XYZ file of C-alpha atoms in Angstrom:
566
model
C -172.287 -42.991 77.434
C -172.827 -46.554 76.200
C -172.390 -49.873 78.342
C -168.999 -51.188 78.071
C -170.239 -54.605 77.483
C -171.695 -53.214 74.272
C -168.292 -52.121 72.719
C -167.237 -54.083 69.662
C -164.571 -57.041 70.457
C -162.633 -55.949 67.736
C -161.765 -52.548 69.314
C -161.417 -54.071 72.701
C -158.743 -56.584 71.673
C -156.984 -53.917 69.673
C -156.443 -51.496 72.317
C -156.096 -54.168 75.039
C -152.640 -54.992 74.684
C -152.019 -51.262 75.132
C -154.364 -50.684 78.133
C -154.368 -53.649 80.438
C -151.096 -52.582 82.050
C -150.533 -50.635 85.437
C -150.806 -46.840 84.987
C -152.372 -47.527 81.580
C -149.312 -47.618 79.849
C -146.554 -49.761 81.694
C -147.314 -52.950 80.443
C -145.745 -52.782 76.902
C -142.169 -52.520 76.019
C -139.274 -51.479 73.782
C -135.958 -52.613 73.161
C -134.171 -49.597 74.722
C -131.896 -49.265 71.773
C -131.452 -45.738 71.984
C -133.778 -44.949 69.071
C -136.877 -42.717 69.841
C -140.073 -45.055 70.587
C -141.848 -42.375 69.698
C -142.233 -42.694 65.770
C -144.436 -44.249 63.156
C -147.837 -44.776 64.639
C -148.029 -40.801 65.147
C -148.288 -40.647 61.432
C -151.866 -41.811 61.720
C -153.066 -39.599 64.331
C -154.779 -36.558 63.324
C -153.069 -33.243 64.168
C -155.775 -32.223 66.534
C -154.794 -35.063 68.785
C -154.053 -33.703 72.587
C -152.994 -36.890 74.136
C -150.797 -39.682 72.569
C -149.462 -42.919 73.945
C -147.186 -45.488 72.246
C -145.666 -48.781 73.190
C -144.326 -51.743 71.798
C -146.949 -54.652 72.938
C -144.485 -57.174 74.356
C -141.029 -56.438 75.590
C -138.121 -58.469 75.066
C -134.503 -59.305 76.358
C -133.501 -57.240 79.637
C -136.363 -55.110 79.511
C -138.961 -57.739 79.427
C -137.070 -59.289 82.509
C -137.133 -55.937 84.389
C -141.002 -55.628 83.562
C -141.810 -58.804 84.454
C -139.487 -58.574 87.758
C -141.515 -55.337 88.733
C -144.954 -56.713 87.930
C -144.155 -59.819 89.808
C -143.350 -57.892 93.045
C -146.273 -55.605 92.591
C -148.836 -58.270 91.711
C -147.471 -61.681 92.512
C -147.763 -62.562 88.995
C -145.790 -61.655 85.868
C -146.974 -58.899 83.289
C -146.789 -61.473 80.380
C -148.865 -63.766 82.276
C -151.326 -60.987 83.701
C -151.816 -59.620 80.030
C -152.355 -63.308 78.462
C -154.974 -63.671 81.092
C -156.665 -60.383 80.674
C -156.703 -60.862 76.919
C -158.195 -64.129 77.168
C -160.950 -63.223 79.792
C -161.977 -60.083 77.236
C -162.728 -62.954 74.629
C -164.747 -65.357 77.066
C -168.220 -63.625 75.832
C -167.254 -63.623 72.256
C -166.786 -65.583 69.205
C -163.377 -64.052 68.804
C -160.542 -65.960 70.817
C -157.381 -64.063 71.184
C -155.012 -66.638 70.976
C -156.384 -68.075 67.842
C -157.859 -64.935 66.074
C -155.521 -62.008 67.361
C -152.160 -63.203 68.486
C -151.148 -64.868 64.901
C -151.181 -61.163 63.553
C -150.529 -59.034 66.248
C -147.441 -56.599 65.576
C -144.867 -55.152 67.634
C -146.162 -51.715 68.120
C -149.602 -50.001 69.279
C -150.621 -46.166 69.954
C -153.565 -44.485 71.088
C -154.564 -40.691 70.697
C -157.291 -38.509 71.958
C -158.573 -35.306 70.672
C -161.084 -33.195 72.047
C -163.113 -30.104 70.681
C -161.449 -27.046 72.647
C -163.764 -24.367 70.927
C -165.416 -23.977 74.065
C -163.191 -25.447 76.755
C -163.171 -24.861 80.293
C -160.902 -25.153 83.261
C -162.645 -28.316 84.494
C -162.290 -29.909 81.139
C -158.541 -29.060 80.969
C -157.433 -32.374 82.556
C -160.403 -34.800 81.542
C -159.258 -35.548 77.647
C -158.620 -39.381 78.396
C -161.287 -42.045 77.542
C -163.985 -42.159 79.952
C -163.093 -45.713 81.232
C -161.049 -48.631 80.918
C -163.047 -51.630 82.439
C -160.878 -54.511 83.679
C -162.312 -56.607 80.582
C -160.526 -54.715 78.299
C -163.457 -52.821 76.744
C -162.695 -49.282 75.976
C -165.424 -46.386 76.214
C -164.897 -44.307 73.330
C -168.222 -42.439 73.194
C -166.627 -39.596 75.054
C -167.845 -37.971 78.190
C -166.725 -34.171 78.172
C -168.867 -31.291 78.714
C -169.336 -28.053 76.712
C -169.459 -30.177 73.685
C -165.656 -31.217 74.237
C -166.442 -34.873 73.687
C -163.247 -36.949 73.316
C -162.626 -38.655 69.888
C -160.384 -41.760 69.920
C -157.777 -43.024 67.451
C -156.014 -46.505 67.968
C -153.433 -47.941 65.539
C -152.121 -51.605 66.037
C -149.059 -53.191 63.553
C -150.147 -56.063 62.157
C -148.005 -59.008 60.618
C -150.833 -60.460 58.601
C -153.333 -57.931 57.125
C -155.580 -60.552 55.873
C -155.800 -62.464 59.041
C -156.432 -59.129 60.766
C -159.421 -58.416 58.274
C -161.006 -61.846 59.135
C -160.582 -61.007 62.966
C -162.705 -57.735 62.212
C -165.309 -59.380 60.047
C -165.372 -62.196 62.901
C -165.670 -59.920 65.596
C -168.241 -57.554 63.798
C -170.534 -60.759 63.056
C -170.819 -61.517 67.034
C -172.150 -58.031 67.494
C -175.618 -57.174 68.961
C -176.376 -54.852 66.189
C -175.821 -55.220 62.444
C -172.402 -54.066 61.298
C -172.319 -51.746 58.213
C -169.274 -51.402 55.504
C -167.691 -48.277 53.967
C -164.886 -47.280 52.230
C -162.591 -44.004 52.180
C -159.616 -43.339 49.894
C -159.319 -46.938 48.958
C -159.309 -48.121 52.656
C -162.420 -50.478 53.422
C -163.872 -50.429 57.152
C -166.606 -51.761 59.210
C -168.751 -50.021 61.557
C -169.580 -51.791 64.571
C -173.389 -52.314 65.559
C -173.385 -49.733 67.996
C -171.944 -47.336 65.746
C -169.140 -46.266 68.078
C -166.120 -48.238 66.636
C -164.877 -48.219 63.248
C -162.026 -50.555 62.223
C -159.990 -51.296 59.254
C -156.703 -52.448 57.759
C -153.987 -50.245 55.711
C -150.307 -50.510 55.179
C -149.986 -53.264 57.815
C -151.927 -51.199 60.411
C -155.061 -52.040 62.254
C -156.911 -48.630 62.289
C -159.597 -47.978 64.881
C -161.487 -45.047 65.552
C -164.554 -43.858 67.443
C -166.560 -42.800 64.728
C -166.170 -42.728 60.846
C -165.271 -39.076 60.987
C -162.385 -39.725 63.211
C -161.307 -42.883 60.763
C -161.307 -40.877 57.984
C -159.152 -37.937 59.648
C -156.789 -40.860 60.186
C -156.502 -41.707 56.549
C -156.033 -38.100 55.922
C -153.522 -37.659 58.649
C -151.558 -40.330 57.086
C -151.634 -39.105 53.567
C -151.237 -35.378 54.476
C -150.450 -33.571 57.906
C -150.537 -35.528 61.147
C -149.594 -35.247 64.918
C -146.087 -36.304 63.834
C -145.712 -33.233 61.684
C -146.739 -30.514 64.468
C -144.223 -28.382 66.265
C -145.376 -29.240 69.704
C -144.927 -33.124 68.945
C -141.587 -33.144 66.490
C -139.938 -30.639 69.085
C -139.956 -33.490 71.894
C -140.458 -36.833 69.829
C -136.593 -37.544 69.581
C -136.149 -37.164 73.329
C -138.098 -39.979 74.407
C -135.657 -41.842 77.453
C -133.431 -44.814 76.473
C -134.880 -48.196 77.843
C -138.696 -46.943 77.918
C -141.314 -49.010 77.704
C -143.940 -46.501 76.740
C -144.198 -43.018 75.945
C -146.972 -40.302 76.586
C -147.093 -37.136 74.597
C -149.622 -34.455 75.940
C -150.060 -31.223 74.107
C -150.761 -27.805 76.173
C -153.520 -27.029 74.026
C -156.237 -28.137 76.582
C -154.717 -25.909 79.204
C -154.248 -22.746 76.949
C -157.924 -23.159 75.558
C -158.900 -23.387 79.442
C -156.877 -20.306 80.229
C -158.180 -18.132 77.223
C -161.771 -19.297 78.240
C -161.290 -18.962 82.183
C -163.767 -15.927 82.745
C -161.474 -12.785 82.207
C -162.966 -9.605 82.515
C -163.005 -6.343 80.823
C -161.065 -3.349 81.910
C -164.229 -2.067 83.668
C -163.924 -5.293 86.083
C -167.522 -5.959 85.393
C -166.697 -9.735 84.458
C -168.232 -11.581 81.258
C -166.975 -12.961 78.076
C -164.007 -10.959 77.045
C -163.736 -13.017 73.722
C -159.932 -13.225 72.513
C -158.765 -10.464 74.956
C -158.152 -12.663 77.684
C -156.195 -15.266 75.521
C -154.024 -12.596 74.016
C -153.418 -10.860 77.541
C -152.271 -14.156 78.727
C -150.186 -14.693 75.683
C -148.261 -11.437 76.593
C -147.875 -12.634 80.120
C -146.557 -16.027 79.187
C -143.977 -14.060 76.574
C -142.870 -11.851 79.539
C -141.979 -15.032 81.639
C -140.210 -16.516 78.819
C -142.991 -19.201 78.047
C -144.013 -20.338 74.973
C -147.517 -21.767 75.535
C -148.274 -22.362 71.775
C -147.244 -25.708 69.946
C -145.667 -26.999 73.156
C -146.040 -30.210 74.726
C -144.737 -32.547 77.384
C -143.196 -36.360 76.753
C -143.061 -38.748 79.580
C -141.314 -42.069 79.130
C -141.661 -44.832 81.533
C -138.591 -46.728 82.032
C -138.191 -49.858 84.109
C -135.509 -50.477 86.188
C -133.937 -53.419 88.472
C -135.987 -52.368 91.462
C -137.350 -48.863 90.114
C -140.191 -47.415 87.923
C -139.067 -44.379 86.504
C -141.141 -41.547 84.890
C -138.745 -39.115 82.803
C -140.253 -36.145 80.862
C -139.243 -33.162 78.898
C -141.368 -30.120 78.027
C -140.450 -27.589 75.237
C -142.369 -24.927 76.580
C -139.284 -23.022 78.190
C -139.207 -20.478 80.627
C -137.077 -18.048 82.541
C -137.219 -19.013 85.974
C -134.424 -20.428 87.774
C -134.389 -24.152 89.057
C -132.061 -24.453 92.161
C -131.491 -27.154 94.538
C -134.015 -27.291 97.570
C -131.737 -30.434 98.765
C -129.852 -29.010 101.452
C -133.196 -27.560 103.194
C -135.225 -30.996 102.545
C -132.693 -33.041 104.295
C -133.110 -30.825 107.220
C -136.739 -32.185 107.679
C -137.801 -34.749 110.345
C -136.490 -38.335 109.250
C -140.199 -39.482 109.821
C -141.490 -36.993 107.165
C -144.012 -39.157 104.848
C -143.943 -35.956 102.186
C -141.259 -33.601 101.764
C -140.761 -31.041 99.014
C -139.145 -27.635 98.141
C -138.307 -24.945 95.679
C -135.287 -22.956 95.532
C -134.436 -19.123 94.350
C -138.142 -18.341 95.432
C -137.565 -14.610 95.674
C -135.816 -14.493 92.130
C -138.722 -16.416 90.590
C -141.376 -14.357 92.215
C -139.604 -11.303 91.206
C -139.785 -12.516 87.649
C -143.567 -13.127 88.004
C -144.116 -9.705 89.555
C -142.325 -7.952 86.874
C -143.800 -9.925 84.170
C -147.364 -9.107 85.428
C -146.466 -5.510 85.976
C -145.347 -5.294 82.631
C -148.048 -6.985 81.105
C -151.232 -7.241 83.427
C -153.711 -9.741 83.561
C -156.686 -8.952 81.694
C -159.805 -8.141 83.967
C -157.690 -8.721 87.157
C -154.752 -6.106 87.238
C -153.628 -3.330 84.940
C -150.211 -3.070 83.868
C -148.030 -1.259 86.858
C -150.855 -1.720 89.213
C -149.148 -4.791 90.895
C -145.935 -3.326 91.763
C -147.774 -0.044 92.945
C -149.831 -2.206 95.553
C -146.617 -3.813 96.711
C -144.853 -0.319 97.273
C -148.047 0.964 99.075
C -147.699 -2.127 101.481
C -144.089 -1.542 101.680
C -144.926 1.749 102.750
C -147.175 0.870 105.661
C -144.452 -0.643 108.018
C -143.612 -4.041 106.339
C -141.150 -3.854 103.589
C -142.630 -6.011 101.352
C -140.261 -5.510 98.338
C -137.139 -6.146 100.636
C -138.910 -9.306 102.011
C -139.576 -10.771 98.272
C -136.032 -10.071 97.260
C -134.649 -11.988 100.394
C -136.487 -15.049 100.105
C -134.182 -18.256 99.277
C -135.789 -21.402 99.323
C -139.137 -22.760 100.478
C -140.222 -26.177 101.390
C -142.833 -28.176 103.189
C -143.187 -31.363 105.094
C -145.779 -33.665 106.817
C -144.421 -36.098 109.670
C -145.800 -38.352 112.023
C -145.912 -42.025 112.854
C -149.376 -41.841 113.920
C -152.623 -39.989 113.155
C -152.579 -38.418 116.580
C -148.789 -37.241 116.286
C -149.109 -36.135 112.707
C -148.164 -32.593 112.028
C -146.032 -30.632 109.412
C -144.478 -27.558 108.611
C -143.891 -24.495 105.781
C -140.281 -23.476 105.927
C -138.942 -20.403 104.219
C -135.202 -19.211 104.369
C -134.282 -15.781 103.790
C -131.229 -13.518 103.902
C -133.111 -11.007 105.869
C -136.389 -11.668 108.061
C -136.345 -8.350 109.877
C -139.302 -6.843 107.748
C -141.212 -9.894 108.765
C -140.118 -10.424 112.387
C -140.827 -6.869 113.271
C -144.489 -7.410 112.137
C -145.172 -10.893 114.158
C -146.312 -9.042 117.203
C -149.104 -7.325 115.391
C -150.298 -10.769 113.767
C -150.277 -12.598 117.110
C -152.590 -9.628 118.752
C -154.799 -9.992 115.765
C -155.093 -13.782 115.962
C -155.700 -13.617 119.674
C -158.627 -11.277 118.973
C -160.182 -13.607 116.548
C -162.025 -16.028 119.251
C -161.096 -19.152 120.378
C -157.474 -19.185 119.849
C -155.253 -19.229 122.950
C -151.845 -17.216 121.675
C -148.495 -17.279 123.422
C -145.368 -15.849 122.770
C -142.480 -18.130 122.238
C -139.262 -18.136 124.690
C -135.609 -18.494 124.249
C -134.027 -17.274 120.893
C -137.052 -17.330 119.050
C -139.351 -15.098 117.698
C -142.714 -15.906 117.466
C -146.009 -17.348 118.905
C -148.219 -20.677 119.334
C -151.782 -20.523 118.843
C -153.848 -23.464 120.291
C -157.326 -23.878 118.736
C -160.259 -26.519 119.552
C -159.713 -27.880 116.011
C -156.367 -29.108 116.615
C -156.251 -30.415 120.002
C -152.605 -31.055 121.485
C -151.006 -29.839 118.331
C -150.525 -26.002 118.277
C -150.003 -23.744 115.247
C -146.669 -22.326 115.676
C -145.248 -19.119 113.713
C -141.502 -18.389 114.460
C -138.500 -17.144 113.147
C -135.147 -18.246 113.847
C -131.969 -17.441 112.380
C -132.590 -17.600 108.379
C -135.743 -19.628 108.871
C -139.581 -18.583 108.885
C -141.385 -21.262 110.159
C -145.539 -21.821 110.139
C -145.844 -25.206 111.588
C -148.613 -27.606 113.201
C -147.289 -29.368 116.104
C -144.314 -28.430 118.634
C -142.273 -31.286 117.672
C -142.342 -30.571 113.907
C -142.050 -26.515 114.725
C -138.816 -27.391 116.720
C -137.570 -29.573 113.782
C -138.489 -26.947 111.130
C -136.524 -24.610 112.976
C -133.463 -26.822 113.097
C -133.942 -27.727 116.588
C -132.485 -31.209 116.633
C -133.506 -34.607 115.904
C -133.140 -37.494 113.703
C -133.373 -35.763 110.015
C -134.022 -37.035 106.226
C -130.065 -36.728 105.775
C -129.804 -39.797 107.750
C -132.813 -41.706 106.238
C -131.636 -44.688 104.065
C -134.978 -44.246 101.892
C -134.257 -40.470 101.298
C -130.648 -41.156 100.338
C -131.840 -44.038 97.999
C -134.324 -41.606 96.371
C -131.643 -38.664 96.013
C -129.387 -41.332 94.370
C -131.683 -42.886 92.095
C -132.074 -39.192 90.214
C -130.123 -38.359 87.071
C -129.610 -34.853 88.035
C -128.142 -33.497 91.002
C -131.228 -32.262 92.928
C -134.348 -33.592 94.482
C -137.354 -31.437 94.690
C -139.804 -34.223 96.343
C -139.464 -37.016 98.478
C -142.508 -39.340 99.438
C -142.237 -42.330 102.061
C -144.629 -44.740 100.994
C -144.266 -47.378 103.844
C -144.818 -44.392 106.298
C -148.013 -43.395 104.643
C -149.205 -46.951 104.835
C -148.606 -46.800 108.569
C -150.561 -43.822 108.574
C -153.512 -45.432 106.698
C -153.374 -48.666 109.158
C -153.545 -46.296 111.990
C -156.645 -44.248 110.729
C -158.409 -47.116 109.059
C -159.589 -49.338 112.320
C -159.100 -52.532 110.324
C -161.084 -51.791 107.366
C -160.201 -54.380 104.426
C -159.974 -51.391 101.874
C -157.607 -49.375 103.728
C -155.254 -52.562 104.441
C -155.102 -53.264 100.752
C -154.003 -49.594 100.209
C -151.665 -49.733 102.984
C -150.167 -53.081 101.657
C -149.742 -51.218 98.142
C -147.803 -48.470 100.097
C -145.452 -51.159 101.862
C -144.388 -52.572 98.135
C -142.526 -49.269 97.612
C -139.249 -47.925 99.303
C -139.189 -44.216 98.113
C -140.829 -41.850 95.533
C -138.331 -39.139 94.583
C -138.605 -36.369 91.795
C -136.292 -33.561 90.657
C -136.202 -31.208 87.577
C -133.498 -30.279 85.399
C -131.730 -26.804 85.401
C -133.540 -25.002 82.766
C -133.509 -27.638 80.206
C -137.469 -28.691 80.660
C -136.679 -32.089 81.879
C -137.926 -33.907 85.197
C -137.916 -37.227 86.644
C -139.946 -38.993 89.151
C -138.691 -42.528 90.543
C -140.693 -45.226 92.358
C -138.225 -47.519 94.108
C -139.493 -50.753 95.133
C -138.827 -52.676 98.402
C -137.212 -55.878 98.974
C-alpha cells in the first residue's frame, strides 16, 4: 500500500467533495425534486462495479439548510464551512489551490465506484470492497488492499463546467508530483498518469474521469460507449427508487456476498470437505430459489435523507423473498423503559418453517442432504420434546439490553408462542443438566412461573433466568430484567418519549429496532473511569435522541432513522 501523502492531488481533490463528509457520503446534496438522483455518472462506471456512491456536490435550498443544521448540531460547524476548510487543507502542501484551480470548474455531481476481482473471493472479503483508507487530508488510497487477489479498483467521475480549466488543473497538479507524470490517449480521450502510477485522470464529455489504473480508466471509457453499471439489471431495477430529498445514494450489488457463499468451503457428498467447485454455488442457488430469493442480478440502494432534526437512511432491495415481515412492535414496547437496545422479529415460526422446508427440499451441499433436516427434527420430536409443534407455535422473538450502570446491566431474549407446553415439560431436565455442570447454583422459580435461575461466578449478582410465564419464554441476565421480560411490571418503552419518537419517525407502521444513544453514553461514562476518549464517544451519543429502524411488508424496503437531540 502506498503512502497516502504520495497520492496525486488531482485525484485527491476530484473525490474530496464526495468523501469529506460524515459517513463518507452525507456531505453532498441534491434538490430532492423527485427525480432519481441515481443517474448519469453510473453510465461511466464499468459493469463489474460492486459499490457505487453518487451525490450532488453542494446542496441548495431547503436541503442545504437541513444539512447545515444537522452538521452544526453534530460538529458545531456548518457542513459547507467544514468542506471548504477540508478542501483548502488538502491543497496546503500542493501547488494546486482549491479556490483558484478547482472551484471555478467544479460542477454539480460526483460519483465513485469500486470493483473487486471476485474470482477467488472469500467470506472475509465480502464486506471489504471499499477503498482502503480516506485520510483526513482528503487523499484517497486507491491501490487496493484485498486478499486473495481481490484488490479493489476505483473509478471517479466529477462534473466539470469548464473542461479546459479542468485540463489545466490536471496539468498543474501532475507537475507537482514527486515522480514524472506520463501522457496517454484511449479512444480519443487524453489522460495523465500520476508519478506514482496509481492515478489516471482525463476529461471527456464535461466530466473529470479518474481511475486507479490505466486499465480501469480505459474500462470507464468503454463503459460509457457500451455496457455500463447503469445497464445492469441489478442497478437499473432499483435506480429509480432513490428516496425523495436524498442528498446521497449508495448502491451495492450482492455479487461479493454470493461469490463468498459459492467459495465458502462447501463439501462433497462424502462430507470430506475440500473444494466442491461449482456445485456449492449451484446448491446454494437452489436453496435461494426455494426461499424465493434471487441472488443473481440483485442489489441494495440506500438513500441518505436529511430532515429537520433527523438523519434518515432509506433503502430498497430487489432480491425478493417469501418471508413474512410481521410487526414486533407490540412485544418491543413491553421491554424496560431503560433499554438501551431493543429489537424483534415477528412470524418467527412461519419463517423458520419456510427455511426448514427449503433446506429439506434442496439440501445444502456438503452439510445436509435433501430430506435430512426434517428427519432429524422428527427424530428429536420423538424423544420427548415435540420440536415440530414448538417451531410452528413460535410467534414473535425479541431481545433487549437494559441498565443505567455497568453493574446493573442485563438483558433478555423473549419469545412468544401459542403453545409452550413442549418446552415447559423439558425445563426440569435442562436445569438438572446445568446444575451438574460445575460452578452453577441452580434454583427453581416460585409462584406461577415455570423455570429456574442459575448463579455463576462469571456474573456476580446477576443470575441467568430461564422461565416460562403465559405465552412468553425468557432467557434473561438479571432478576429485574427477567421480571420485566415476563411482563412483571415496571416502566416500559411504551411510555418512553424517545421510543415513541423513533416509532413516529418511521414511514411504515412497524419498528424492528430501537437504540437509546444517551443511555449508551451514560454506560460509556460509567465504564470509562474518566478516560478522555470515552468521554468524547459519550458526548457524541448525547447528540442523538433515538435510533429507530423498520422494514416494509414484503416490498424490499427498509428505513433507519437517527433523531437528533435538542
